mmCIF file with all atom_site columns, C-alpha atoms in Angstrom:
data_model
loop_
_atom_site.group_PDB
_atom_site.id
_atom_site.type_symbol
_atom_site.label_atom_id
_atom_site.label_alt_id
_atom_site.label_comp_id
_atom_site.label_asym_id
_atom_site.label_entity_id
_atom_site.label_seq_id
_atom_site.pdbx_PDB_ins_code
_atom_site.Cartn_x
_atom_site.Cartn_y
_atom_site.Cartn_z
_atom_site.occupancy
_atom_site.B_iso_or_equiv
_atom_site.pdbx_formal_charge
_atom_site.auth_seq_id
_atom_site.auth_comp_id
_atom_site.auth_asym_id
_atom_site.auth_atom_id
_atom_site.pdbx_PDB_model_num
ATOM 1   C CA . MET A 1 1   ? 82.712  3.260   -47.838 1.00 54.00 ? 988  MET A CA 1
ATOM 2   C CA . GLN A 1 2   ? 84.449  0.626   -45.839 1.00 62.00 ? 989  GLN A CA 1
ATOM 3   C CA . GLN A 1 3   ? 82.649  -1.697  -43.601 1.00 65.00 ? 990  GLN A CA 1
ATOM 4   C CA . GLY A 1 4   ? 84.027  -2.773  -40.270 1.00 59.00 ? 991  GLY A CA 1
ATOM 5   C CA . PRO A 1 5   ? 85.458  -6.266  -39.739 1.00 67.00 ? 992  PRO A CA 1
ATOM 6   C CA . ARG A 1 6   ? 82.850  -8.975  -39.851 1.00 71.00 ? 993  ARG A CA 1
ATOM 7   C CA . LYS A 1 7   ? 82.378  -10.913 -36.712 1.00 74.00 ? 994  LYS A CA 1
ATOM 8   C CA . ARG A 1 8   ? 82.398  -14.651 -37.211 1.00 76.00 ? 995  ARG A CA 1
ATOM 9   C CA . ARG A 1 9   ? 79.841  -16.680 -35.495 1.00 78.00 ? 996  ARG A CA 1
ATOM 10  C CA . LEU A 1 10  ? 81.323  -19.386 -33.276 1.00 76.00 ? 997  LEU A CA 1
ATOM 11  C CA . MET A 1 11  ? 80.358  -22.931 -34.029 1.00 73.00 ? 998  MET A CA 1
ATOM 12  C CA . GLY A 1 12  ? 79.445  -25.013 -30.988 1.00 77.00 ? 999  GLY A CA 1
ATOM 13  C CA . GLU A 1 13  ? 79.936  -28.438 -32.613 1.00 81.00 ? 1000 GLU A CA 1
ATOM 14  C CA . ILE A 1 14  ? 83.041  -30.579 -32.798 1.00 82.00 ? 1001 ILE A CA 1
ATOM 15  C CA . ASN A 1 15  ? 84.093  -31.858 -36.199 1.00 85.00 ? 1002 ASN A CA 1
ATOM 16  C CA . VAL A 1 16  ? 84.566  -35.602 -35.633 1.00 86.00 ? 1003 VAL A CA 1
ATOM 17  C CA . VAL A 1 17  ? 85.485  -36.555 -39.194 1.00 88.00 ? 1004 VAL A CA 1
ATOM 18  C CA . PRO A 1 18  ? 89.266  -36.187 -38.595 1.00 88.00 ? 1005 PRO A CA 1
ATOM 19  C CA . LEU A 1 19  ? 88.963  -38.246 -35.408 1.00 90.00 ? 1006 LEU A CA 1
ATOM 20  C CA . ILE A 1 20  ? 87.195  -41.031 -37.303 1.00 91.00 ? 1007 ILE A CA 1
ATOM 21  C CA . ASP A 1 21  ? 89.951  -40.998 -39.937 1.00 92.00 ? 1008 ASP A CA 1
ATOM 22  C CA . VAL A 1 22  ? 92.631  -41.363 -37.275 1.00 92.00 ? 1009 VAL A CA 1
ATOM 23  C CA . MET A 1 23  ? 90.743  -44.190 -35.589 1.00 93.00 ? 1010 MET A CA 1
ATOM 24  C CA . LEU A 1 24  ? 90.383  -46.080 -38.872 1.00 93.00 ? 1011 LEU A CA 1
ATOM 25  C CA . VAL A 1 25  ? 94.103  -45.752 -39.575 1.00 92.00 ? 1012 VAL A CA 1
ATOM 26  C CA . LEU A 1 26  ? 94.923  -47.046 -36.084 1.00 92.00 ? 1013 LEU A CA 1
ATOM 27  C CA . LEU A 1 27  ? 92.515  -49.937 -36.545 1.00 91.00 ? 1014 LEU A CA 1
ATOM 28  C CA . VAL A 1 28  ? 94.222  -50.965 -39.778 1.00 90.00 ? 1015 VAL A CA 1
ATOM 29  C CA . ILE A 1 29  ? 97.657  -50.731 -38.134 1.00 89.00 ? 1016 ILE A CA 1
ATOM 30  C CA . PHE A 1 30  ? 96.588  -52.902 -35.190 1.00 86.00 ? 1017 PHE A CA 1
ATOM 31  C CA . MET A 1 31  ? 94.932  -55.446 -37.462 1.00 85.00 ? 1018 MET A CA 1
ATOM 32  C CA . ALA A 1 32  ? 98.106  -55.729 -39.530 1.00 83.00 ? 1019 ALA A CA 1
ATOM 33  C CA . THR A 1 33  ? 100.499 -56.035 -36.575 1.00 80.00 ? 1020 THR A CA 1
ATOM 34  C CA . ALA A 1 34  ? 98.468  -58.276 -34.228 1.00 76.00 ? 1021 ALA A CA 1
ATOM 35  C CA . PRO A 1 35  ? 99.356  -61.560 -36.004 1.00 69.00 ? 1022 PRO A CA 1
ATOM 36  C CA . LEU A 1 36  ? 103.029 -60.585 -35.897 1.00 66.00 ? 1023 LEU A CA 1
ATOM 37  C CA . LEU A 1 37  ? 102.999 -60.169 -32.123 1.00 65.00 ? 1024 LEU A CA 1
ATOM 38  C CA . THR A 1 38  ? 102.324 -63.823 -31.363 1.00 59.00 ? 1025 THR A CA 1
ATOM 39  C CA . GLN A 1 39  ? 105.633 -65.425 -30.611 1.00 58.00 ? 1026 GLN A CA 1
ATOM 40  C CA . GLY A 1 40  ? 106.610 -68.934 -29.929 1.00 62.00 ? 1027 GLY A CA 1
ATOM 41  C CA . VAL A 1 41  ? 107.202 -72.282 -31.441 1.00 64.00 ? 1028 VAL A CA 1
ATOM 42  C CA . ASN A 1 42  ? 104.423 -74.227 -33.121 1.00 70.00 ? 1029 ASN A CA 1
ATOM 43  C CA . VAL A 1 43  ? 103.826 -77.130 -30.753 1.00 70.00 ? 1030 VAL A CA 1
ATOM 44  C CA . ASP A 1 44  ? 100.907 -79.543 -30.710 1.00 70.00 ? 1031 ASP A CA 1
ATOM 45  C CA . LEU A 1 45  ? 100.182 -79.625 -26.966 1.00 70.00 ? 1032 LEU A CA 1
ATOM 46  C CA . PRO A 1 46  ? 98.590  -82.624 -25.294 1.00 73.00 ? 1033 PRO A CA 1
ATOM 47  C CA . LYS A 1 47  ? 94.921  -82.115 -24.428 1.00 75.00 ? 1034 LYS A CA 1
ATOM 48  C CA . VAL A 1 48  ? 93.739  -82.826 -20.899 1.00 75.00 ? 1035 VAL A CA 1
ATOM 49  C CA . ASN A 1 49  ? 90.683  -82.211 -18.738 1.00 76.00 ? 1036 ASN A CA 1
ATOM 50  C CA . ALA A 1 50  ? 92.205  -79.979 -16.079 1.00 72.00 ? 1037 ALA A CA 1
ATOM 51  C CA . LYS A 1 51  ? 91.189  -76.661 -14.628 1.00 72.00 ? 1038 LYS A CA 1
ATOM 52  C CA . PRO A 1 52  ? 93.563  -73.801 -15.434 1.00 71.00 ? 1039 PRO A CA 1
ATOM 53  C CA . LEU A 1 53  ? 95.650  -72.478 -12.598 1.00 67.00 ? 1040 LEU A CA 1
ATOM 54  C CA . PRO A 1 54  ? 94.645  -69.090 -11.220 1.00 70.00 ? 1041 PRO A CA 1
ATOM 55  C CA . PRO A 1 55  ? 96.730  -66.228 -12.608 1.00 70.00 ? 1042 PRO A CA 1
ATOM 56  C CA . GLN A 1 56  ? 99.526  -65.075 -10.363 1.00 68.00 ? 1043 GLN A CA 1
ATOM 57  C CA . ARG A 1 57  ? 100.903 -61.584 -10.300 1.00 67.00 ? 1044 ARG A CA 1
ATOM 58  C CA . LYS A 1 58  ? 104.633 -62.015 -10.633 1.00 69.00 ? 1045 LYS A CA 1
ATOM 59  C CA . PRO A 1 59  ? 107.024 -59.380 -11.969 1.00 73.00 ? 1046 PRO A CA 1
ATOM 60  C CA . ASP A 1 60  ? 108.777 -61.696 -14.422 1.00 77.00 ? 1047 ASP A CA 1
ATOM 61  C CA . PRO A 1 61  ? 107.015 -63.750 -17.085 1.00 82.00 ? 1048 PRO A CA 1
ATOM 62  C CA . PRO A 1 62  ? 107.601 -67.505 -16.810 1.00 85.00 ? 1049 PRO A CA 1
ATOM 63  C CA . LEU A 1 63  ? 110.480 -69.193 -18.591 1.00 89.00 ? 1050 LEU A CA 1
ATOM 64  C CA . VAL A 1 64  ? 109.064 -71.519 -21.242 1.00 90.00 ? 1051 VAL A CA 1
ATOM 65  C CA . LEU A 1 65  ? 111.199 -74.308 -22.683 1.00 91.00 ? 1052 LEU A CA 1
ATOM 66  C CA . SER A 1 66  ? 109.523 -75.518 -25.887 1.00 91.00 ? 1053 SER A CA 1
ATOM 67  C CA . ILE A 1 67  ? 110.261 -78.873 -27.513 1.00 92.00 ? 1054 ILE A CA 1
ATOM 68  C CA . ASP A 1 68  ? 108.978 -79.249 -31.074 1.00 90.00 ? 1055 ASP A CA 1
ATOM 69  C CA . ARG A 1 69  ? 108.276 -82.406 -33.107 1.00 89.00 ? 1056 ARG A CA 1
ATOM 70  C CA . GLN A 1 70  ? 111.921 -82.744 -34.108 1.00 91.00 ? 1057 GLN A CA 1
ATOM 71  C CA . ALA A 1 71  ? 112.899 -82.628 -30.381 1.00 90.00 ? 1058 ALA A CA 1
ATOM 72  C CA . ARG A 1 72  ? 114.621 -79.255 -30.815 1.00 91.00 ? 1059 ARG A CA 1
ATOM 73  C CA . LEU A 1 73  ? 114.792 -76.942 -27.799 1.00 92.00 ? 1060 LEU A CA 1
ATOM 74  C CA . PHE A 1 74  ? 113.555 -73.342 -27.786 1.00 91.00 ? 1061 PHE A CA 1
ATOM 75  C CA . LEU A 1 75  ? 113.583 -70.824 -24.944 1.00 89.00 ? 1062 LEU A CA 1
ATOM 76  C CA . ASN A 1 76  ? 111.290 -67.792 -24.749 1.00 87.00 ? 1063 ASN A CA 1
ATOM 77  C CA . ILE A 1 77  ? 114.080 -65.473 -23.595 1.00 83.00 ? 1064 ILE A CA 1
ATOM 78  C CA . GLY A 1 78  ? 117.007 -64.115 -25.528 1.00 76.00 ? 1065 GLY A CA 1
ATOM 79  C CA . ARG A 1 79  ? 117.388 -62.333 -28.814 1.00 76.00 ? 1066 ARG A CA 1
ATOM 80  C CA . ALA A 1 80  ? 115.757 -64.996 -30.967 1.00 76.00 ? 1067 ALA A CA 1
ATOM 81  C CA . PRO A 1 81  ? 113.099 -66.976 -29.074 1.00 76.00 ? 1068 PRO A CA 1
ATOM 82  C CA . ASP A 1 82  ? 112.215 -68.863 -32.258 1.00 79.00 ? 1069 ASP A CA 1
ATOM 83  C CA . ALA A 1 83  ? 115.763 -70.147 -32.865 1.00 84.00 ? 1070 ALA A CA 1
ATOM 84  C CA . ALA A 1 84  ? 116.648 -73.722 -31.864 1.00 86.00 ? 1071 ALA A CA 1
ATOM 85  C CA . LEU A 1 85  ? 119.226 -73.963 -29.083 1.00 88.00 ? 1072 LEU A CA 1
ATOM 86  C CA . ASP A 1 86  ? 121.612 -76.678 -28.005 1.00 90.00 ? 1073 ASP A CA 1
ATOM 87  C CA . GLU A 1 87  ? 121.544 -78.020 -24.446 1.00 91.00 ? 1074 GLU A CA 1
ATOM 88  C CA . ASN A 1 88  ? 124.577 -76.024 -23.252 1.00 91.00 ? 1075 ASN A CA 1
ATOM 89  C CA . THR A 1 89  ? 123.070 -72.737 -24.430 1.00 90.00 ? 1076 THR A CA 1
ATOM 90  C CA . VAL A 1 90  ? 119.758 -73.559 -22.747 1.00 89.00 ? 1077 VAL A CA 1
ATOM 91  C CA . LEU A 1 91  ? 121.562 -74.457 -19.526 1.00 92.00 ? 1078 LEU A CA 1
ATOM 92  C CA . GLU A 1 92  ? 123.496 -71.170 -19.514 1.00 92.00 ? 1079 GLU A CA 1
ATOM 93  C CA . ALA A 1 93  ? 120.400 -69.089 -20.281 1.00 90.00 ? 1080 ALA A CA 1
ATOM 94  C CA . ILE A 1 94  ? 118.296 -70.818 -17.626 1.00 91.00 ? 1081 ILE A CA 1
ATOM 95  C CA . SER A 1 95  ? 121.063 -70.515 -15.024 1.00 92.00 ? 1082 SER A CA 1
ATOM 96  C CA . SER A 1 96  ? 121.552 -66.804 -15.603 1.00 91.00 ? 1083 SER A CA 1
ATOM 97  C CA . ALA A 1 97  ? 117.811 -66.076 -15.650 1.00 90.00 ? 1084 ALA A CA 1
ATOM 98  C CA . LEU A 1 98  ? 117.199 -67.991 -12.428 1.00 90.00 ? 1085 LEU A CA 1
ATOM 99  C CA . LYS A 1 99  ? 120.166 -66.352 -10.666 1.00 91.00 ? 1086 LYS A CA 1
ATOM 100 C CA . ARG A 1 100 ? 118.485 -62.976 -11.220 1.00 88.00 ? 1087 ARG A CA 1
ATOM 101 C CA . ALA A 1 101 ? 115.011 -64.231 -10.207 1.00 86.00 ? 1088 ALA A CA 1
ATOM 102 C CA . PRO A 1 102 ? 115.165 -67.561 -8.344  1.00 85.00 ? 1089 PRO A CA 1
ATOM 103 C CA . GLU A 1 103 ? 111.382 -67.744 -7.834  1.00 84.00 ? 1090 GLU A CA 1
ATOM 104 C CA . ARG A 1 104 ? 110.632 -67.383 -11.550 1.00 86.00 ? 1091 ARG A CA 1
ATOM 105 C CA . GLU A 1 105 ? 108.256 -69.992 -12.938 1.00 87.00 ? 1092 GLU A CA 1
ATOM 106 C CA . VAL A 1 106 ? 109.660 -72.547 -15.381 1.00 90.00 ? 1093 VAL A CA 1
ATOM 107 C CA . LEU A 1 107 ? 107.316 -74.341 -17.792 1.00 91.00 ? 1094 LEU A CA 1
ATOM 108 C CA . ILE A 1 108 ? 107.828 -77.079 -20.383 1.00 92.00 ? 1095 ILE A CA 1
ATOM 109 C CA . LYS A 1 109 ? 105.834 -76.875 -23.605 1.00 90.00 ? 1096 LYS A CA 1
ATOM 110 C CA . ALA A 1 110 ? 106.374 -80.188 -25.409 1.00 90.00 ? 1097 ALA A CA 1
ATOM 111 C CA . ASP A 1 111 ? 104.743 -81.536 -28.554 1.00 89.00 ? 1098 ASP A CA 1
ATOM 112 C CA . THR A 1 112 ? 102.621 -84.665 -28.127 1.00 87.00 ? 1099 THR A CA 1
ATOM 113 C CA . ARG A 1 113 ? 104.820 -86.593 -30.564 1.00 89.00 ? 1100 ARG A CA 1
ATOM 114 C CA . VAL A 1 114 ? 108.051 -85.974 -28.653 1.00 90.00 ? 1101 VAL A CA 1
ATOM 115 C CA . ASP A 1 115 ? 109.628 -88.953 -26.960 1.00 89.00 ? 1102 ASP A CA 1
ATOM 116 C CA . TYR A 1 116 ? 108.999 -89.044 -23.210 1.00 88.00 ? 1103 TYR A CA 1
ATOM 117 C CA . GLY A 1 117 ? 112.726 -89.490 -22.599 1.00 90.00 ? 1104 GLY A CA 1
ATOM 118 C CA . ARG A 1 118 ? 113.427 -86.194 -24.362 1.00 91.00 ? 1105 ARG A CA 1
ATOM 119 C CA . VAL A 1 119 ? 110.988 -84.387 -22.064 1.00 90.00 ? 1106 VAL A CA 1
ATOM 120 C CA . LEU A 1 120 ? 112.659 -85.949 -19.019 1.00 91.00 ? 1107 LEU A CA 1
ATOM 121 C CA . ALA A 1 121 ? 116.078 -84.915 -20.330 1.00 91.00 ? 1108 ALA A CA 1
ATOM 122 C CA . ALA A 1 122 ? 114.759 -81.356 -20.646 1.00 92.00 ? 1109 ALA A CA 1
ATOM 123 C CA . MET A 1 123 ? 113.523 -81.503 -17.035 1.00 91.00 ? 1110 MET A CA 1
ATOM 124 C CA . VAL A 1 124 ? 116.951 -82.628 -15.849 1.00 92.00 ? 1111 VAL A CA 1
ATOM 125 C CA . LEU A 1 125 ? 118.503 -79.783 -17.840 1.00 92.00 ? 1112 LEU A CA 1
ATOM 126 C CA . LEU A 1 126 ? 116.192 -77.292 -16.143 1.00 91.00 ? 1113 LEU A CA 1
ATOM 127 C CA . GLN A 1 127 ? 117.003 -78.728 -12.716 1.00 91.00 ? 1114 GLN A CA 1
ATOM 128 C CA . LYS A 1 128 ? 120.712 -78.376 -13.433 1.00 91.00 ? 1115 LYS A CA 1
ATOM 129 C CA . GLY A 1 129 ? 120.049 -74.751 -14.307 1.00 91.00 ? 1116 GLY A CA 1
ATOM 130 C CA . GLY A 1 130 ? 118.503 -74.128 -10.899 1.00 90.00 ? 1117 GLY A CA 1
ATOM 131 C CA . ALA A 1 131 ? 114.777 -74.674 -11.466 1.00 88.00 ? 1118 ALA A CA 1
ATOM 132 C CA . THR A 1 132 ? 113.124 -76.089 -8.376  1.00 85.00 ? 1119 THR A CA 1
ATOM 133 C CA . ARG A 1 133 ? 109.501 -76.093 -9.568  1.00 84.00 ? 1120 ARG A CA 1
ATOM 134 C CA . ILE A 1 134 ? 108.753 -77.120 -13.134 1.00 88.00 ? 1121 ILE A CA 1
ATOM 135 C CA . GLY A 1 135 ? 105.316 -77.077 -14.724 1.00 88.00 ? 1122 GLY A CA 1
ATOM 136 C CA . PHE A 1 136 ? 103.900 -78.437 -17.955 1.00 88.00 ? 1123 PHE A CA 1
ATOM 137 C CA . LEU A 1 137 ? 101.734 -76.608 -20.479 1.00 85.00 ? 1124 LEU A CA 1
ATOM 138 C CA . SER A 1 138 ? 98.756  -78.357 -22.036 1.00 82.00 ? 1125 SER A CA 1
ATOM 139 C CA . ALA A 1 139 ? 95.773  -77.478 -24.181 1.00 81.00 ? 1126 ALA A CA 1
ATOM 140 C CA . PRO A 1 140 ? 92.199  -77.840 -22.975 1.00 80.00 ? 1127 PRO A CA 1
ATOM 141 C CA . ALA A 1 141 ? 90.510  -81.070 -24.024 1.00 74.00 ? 1128 ALA A CA 1
ATOM 142 C CA . ASP A 1 142 ? 87.828  -80.992 -26.671 1.00 73.00 ? 1129 ASP A CA 1
ATOM 143 C CA . PRO A 1 143 ? 84.322  -81.004 -25.201 1.00 70.00 ? 1130 PRO A CA 1
ATOM 144 C CA . PRO A 1 144 ? 82.581  -84.377 -25.460 1.00 66.00 ? 1131 PRO A CA 1
ATOM 145 C CA . ALA A 1 145 ? 80.391  -84.768 -28.526 1.00 60.00 ? 1132 ALA A CA 1
ATOM 146 C CA . ARG A 1 146 ? 76.665  -84.781 -27.876 1.00 66.00 ? 1133 ARG A CA 1
ATOM 147 C CA . PRO A 1 147 ? 74.694  -87.537 -29.570 1.00 61.00 ? 1134 PRO A CA 1
#
């Protein structure tokens, strides 16, 4: 005697174990790649007691000209933002970027040990490239020690 097909009882619960596995894998991937996403040149910024400027919603990120301890120039645009550039290359890159977006912000990120004359030379270079408003990046000052 043959019995008819058995009817399976539907389960009303969701199995979350595969979802937890996927989330753990994604967490490991993000933890491994997050340190690699920070770009830029290692610069020891001067510390000042100033309030940060309010964020502005602009379509283009600001151009940042970094000057490291050895007075080398770096620009945050281009194929290799961590490669040192000569003044002519910086001038060409700044000029072309500001022709496309003349209102783009331009910032200088200089190490505290860089000669003041080198920072002024970088400002002149940016002005030659078409920058009309130039800002400086700084780090927040350490809070005063409490006795």
